Amino acid sequence: MHQTRLQISIELDYEVLQPGCDFIFNIHAALTERQHLLGEDLQISQAVPWRVETDPSTHNRYLRLSAQAGPLQVSYGATVELAHHRALPDQIGEVPVARVPAGVLGYLYPSRYCQSDRLHRLAMREFGQQPQGYGRVQAICLWVQQRISFTPNTSNSATSAVDTLLDTVGVCRDFAHVMIALCRAVNIPARLATGIDYGADPALGPTDFHAYVEAWLGDRWYIFDPSGTAIPMGFVRLGTGRDAADVAFATIFGSVRSQAPRLRIQALPGADGRLSLPVHTHEALSTDA
């Protein structure tokens, strides 16, 4: 079993303009079958009550607090160990809708940013006749990667999969939305996973949050990077959902001014003292059940 140990840190800065501003953060490392938390630390500059709650279905961990007017800094750090499930792609099949588990059914349906119902004809024309299995999902991933150009600052919170297909530009979440919509359009459950990754191309700028796609194949979720800008083996999961509407790193109920998040990630030696760096692989990878 390949194990990778990674350390992340997230620093968020706000100026809260009114008292009693409520925040819901999704910045804690998720606890999954394949992502083990070795340690974490949380610092909040204001002396206000806070709590962390875990969604039992997605493993998302939500930090909740109500801030007073004035500066607010939230700093989170964690060390995790990833024990990836690895499999040969040609041995992974699709799951007929009749056998999709109840907890996975919601990822078959259209959602706010992934209008799979509007892309059904396109998906069937491009992928409907391809052999079913992991290879068909990989074909969708490569199709999206070849037709969309990674271009920073070309989309916003209203940009959907249909918009991205028309504009042919976007950032990682836009690539992910298109792939998710196309997968669902051919009856493959797909969802969005967000977090921080080790190994992204430095030319893209400072470390940032990244969005991946997970498709339900065989008996688990397998991870894909349709943007082609990162290394799936170096992904530390924070949030999982139907699309970006479910996994914002911060949801704010009140008036604030904010600065860009500051993120860092580094690889650490494992318990045996060896440094195991994330690498690209032709194997299928899963970091969740």
mmCIF file with all atom_site columns, C-alpha atoms in Angstrom, residues 4-11 29 35 76-80 82 195-201 205-210 212 230-238 262-268 275 277-278:
data_model
loop_
_atom_site.group_PDB
_atom_site.id
_atom_site.type_symbol
_atom_site.label_atom_id
_atom_site.label_alt_id
_atom_site.label_comp_id
_atom_site.label_asym_id
_atom_site.label_entity_id
_atom_site.label_seq_id
_atom_site.pdbx_PDB_ins_code
_atom_site.Cartn_x
_atom_site.Cartn_y
_atom_site.Cartn_z
_atom_site.occupancy
_atom_site.B_iso_or_equiv
_atom_site.pdbx_formal_charge
_atom_site.auth_seq_id
_atom_site.auth_comp_id
_atom_site.auth_asym_id
_atom_site.auth_atom_id
_atom_site.pdbx_PDB_model_num
ATOM 1  C CA . THR A 1 4   ? 1.925   9.617  1.427   1.00 0.00 ? 4   THR A CA 1
ATOM 2  C CA . ARG A 1 5   ? 2.198   12.028 4.353   1.00 0.00 ? 5   ARG A CA 1
ATOM 3  C CA . LEU A 1 6   ? 1.296   15.669 3.681   1.00 0.00 ? 6   LEU A CA 1
ATOM 4  C CA . GLN A 1 7   ? 1.072   18.787 5.825   1.00 0.00 ? 7   GLN A CA 1
ATOM 5  C CA . ILE A 1 8   ? -1.276  21.637 4.905   1.00 0.00 ? 8   ILE A CA 1
ATOM 6  C CA . SER A 1 9   ? -1.915  25.103 6.286   1.00 0.00 ? 9   SER A CA 1
ATOM 7  C CA . ILE A 1 10  ? -4.692  27.583 5.502   1.00 0.00 ? 10  ILE A CA 1
ATOM 8  C CA . GLU A 1 11  ? -4.723  31.231 6.610   1.00 0.00 ? 11  GLU A CA 1
ATOM 9  C CA . ALA A 1 29  ? -9.207  17.849 6.549   1.00 0.00 ? 29  ALA A CA 1
ATOM 10 C CA . GLN A 1 35  ? -7.240  9.861  4.532   1.00 0.00 ? 35  GLN A CA 1
ATOM 11 C CA . TYR A 1 76  ? -5.820  25.862 10.264  1.00 0.00 ? 76  TYR A CA 1
ATOM 12 C CA . GLY A 1 77  ? -3.079  23.297 9.877   1.00 0.00 ? 77  GLY A CA 1
ATOM 13 C CA . ALA A 1 78  ? -3.168  19.521 9.584   1.00 0.00 ? 78  ALA A CA 1
ATOM 14 C CA . THR A 1 79  ? -0.958  16.552 8.875   1.00 0.00 ? 79  THR A CA 1
ATOM 15 C CA . VAL A 1 80  ? -2.591  13.667 7.053   1.00 0.00 ? 80  VAL A CA 1
ATOM 16 C CA . LEU A 1 82  ? -3.028  9.075  2.456   1.00 0.00 ? 82  LEU A CA 1
ATOM 17 C CA . GLY A 1 195 ? -9.052  20.429 -1.217  1.00 0.00 ? 195 GLY A CA 1
ATOM 18 C CA . ILE A 1 196 ? -5.378  21.235 -1.557  1.00 0.00 ? 196 ILE A CA 1
ATOM 19 C CA . ASP A 1 197 ? -2.942  19.306 -3.714  1.00 0.00 ? 197 ASP A CA 1
ATOM 20 C CA . TYR A 1 198 ? 0.783   18.744 -3.719  1.00 0.00 ? 198 TYR A CA 1
ATOM 21 C CA . GLY A 1 199 ? 2.499   18.883 -7.069  1.00 0.00 ? 199 GLY A CA 1
ATOM 22 C CA . ALA A 1 200 ? 0.507   21.472 -9.003  1.00 0.00 ? 200 ALA A CA 1
ATOM 23 C CA . ASP A 1 201 ? 2.417   23.301 -11.734 1.00 0.00 ? 201 ASP A CA 1
ATOM 24 C CA . GLY A 1 205 ? 0.686   30.639 -9.322  1.00 0.00 ? 205 GLY A CA 1
ATOM 25 C CA . PRO A 1 206 ? 0.641   30.157 -5.539  1.00 0.00 ? 206 PRO A CA 1
ATOM 26 C CA . THR A 1 207 ? -0.919  27.071 -3.960  1.00 0.00 ? 207 THR A CA 1
ATOM 27 C CA . ASP A 1 208 ? -4.705  27.267 -4.188  1.00 0.00 ? 208 ASP A CA 1
ATOM 28 C CA . PHE A 1 209 ? -7.767  25.181 -3.516  1.00 0.00 ? 209 PHE A CA 1
ATOM 29 C CA . HIS A 1 210 ? -8.299  22.567 -6.223  1.00 0.00 ? 210 HIS A CA 1
ATOM 30 C CA . TYR A 1 212 ? -11.316 17.075 -8.639  1.00 0.00 ? 212 TYR A CA 1
ATOM 31 C CA . ALA A 1 230 ? -2.274  18.571 -10.576 1.00 0.00 ? 230 ALA A CA 1
ATOM 32 C CA . ILE A 1 231 ? -1.326  15.143 -9.235  1.00 0.00 ? 231 ILE A CA 1
ATOM 33 C CA . PRO A 1 232 ? -4.290  13.190 -7.845  1.00 0.00 ? 232 PRO A CA 1
ATOM 34 C CA . MET A 1 233 ? -2.010  11.238 -5.510  1.00 0.00 ? 233 MET A CA 1
ATOM 35 C CA . GLY A 1 234 ? -1.162  14.535 -3.758  1.00 0.00 ? 234 GLY A CA 1
ATOM 36 C CA . PHE A 1 235 ? -4.744  15.573 -3.043  1.00 0.00 ? 235 PHE A CA 1
ATOM 37 C CA . VAL A 1 236 ? -5.780  16.378 0.554   1.00 0.00 ? 236 VAL A CA 1
ATOM 38 C CA . ARG A 1 237 ? -9.586  16.288 0.714   1.00 0.00 ? 237 ARG A CA 1
ATOM 39 C CA . LEU A 1 238 ? -11.525 19.034 2.473   1.00 0.00 ? 238 LEU A CA 1
ATOM 40 C CA . ARG A 1 262 ? -2.879  31.810 1.897   1.00 0.00 ? 262 ARG A CA 1
ATOM 41 C CA . LEU A 1 263 ? -2.298  28.088 1.475   1.00 0.00 ? 263 LEU A CA 1
ATOM 42 C CA . ARG A 1 264 ? 0.746   25.873 1.871   1.00 0.00 ? 264 ARG A CA 1
ATOM 43 C CA . ILE A 1 265 ? 1.361   22.175 1.452   1.00 0.00 ? 265 ILE A CA 1
ATOM 44 C CA . GLN A 1 266 ? 4.459   20.041 1.858   1.00 0.00 ? 266 GLN A CA 1
ATOM 45 C CA . ALA A 1 267 ? 5.365   16.370 1.877   1.00 0.00 ? 267 ALA A CA 1
ATOM 46 C CA . LEU A 1 268 ? 6.778   14.856 5.074   1.00 0.00 ? 268 LEU A CA 1
ATOM 47 C CA . LEU A 1 275 ? 9.834   10.614 2.001   1.00 0.00 ? 275 LEU A CA 1
ATOM 48 C CA . LEU A 1 277 ? 6.318   12.046 -2.947  1.00 0.00 ? 277 LEU A CA 1
ATOM 49 C CA . PRO A 1 278 ? 3.060   12.025 -4.921  1.00 0.00 ? 278 PRO A CA 1
#
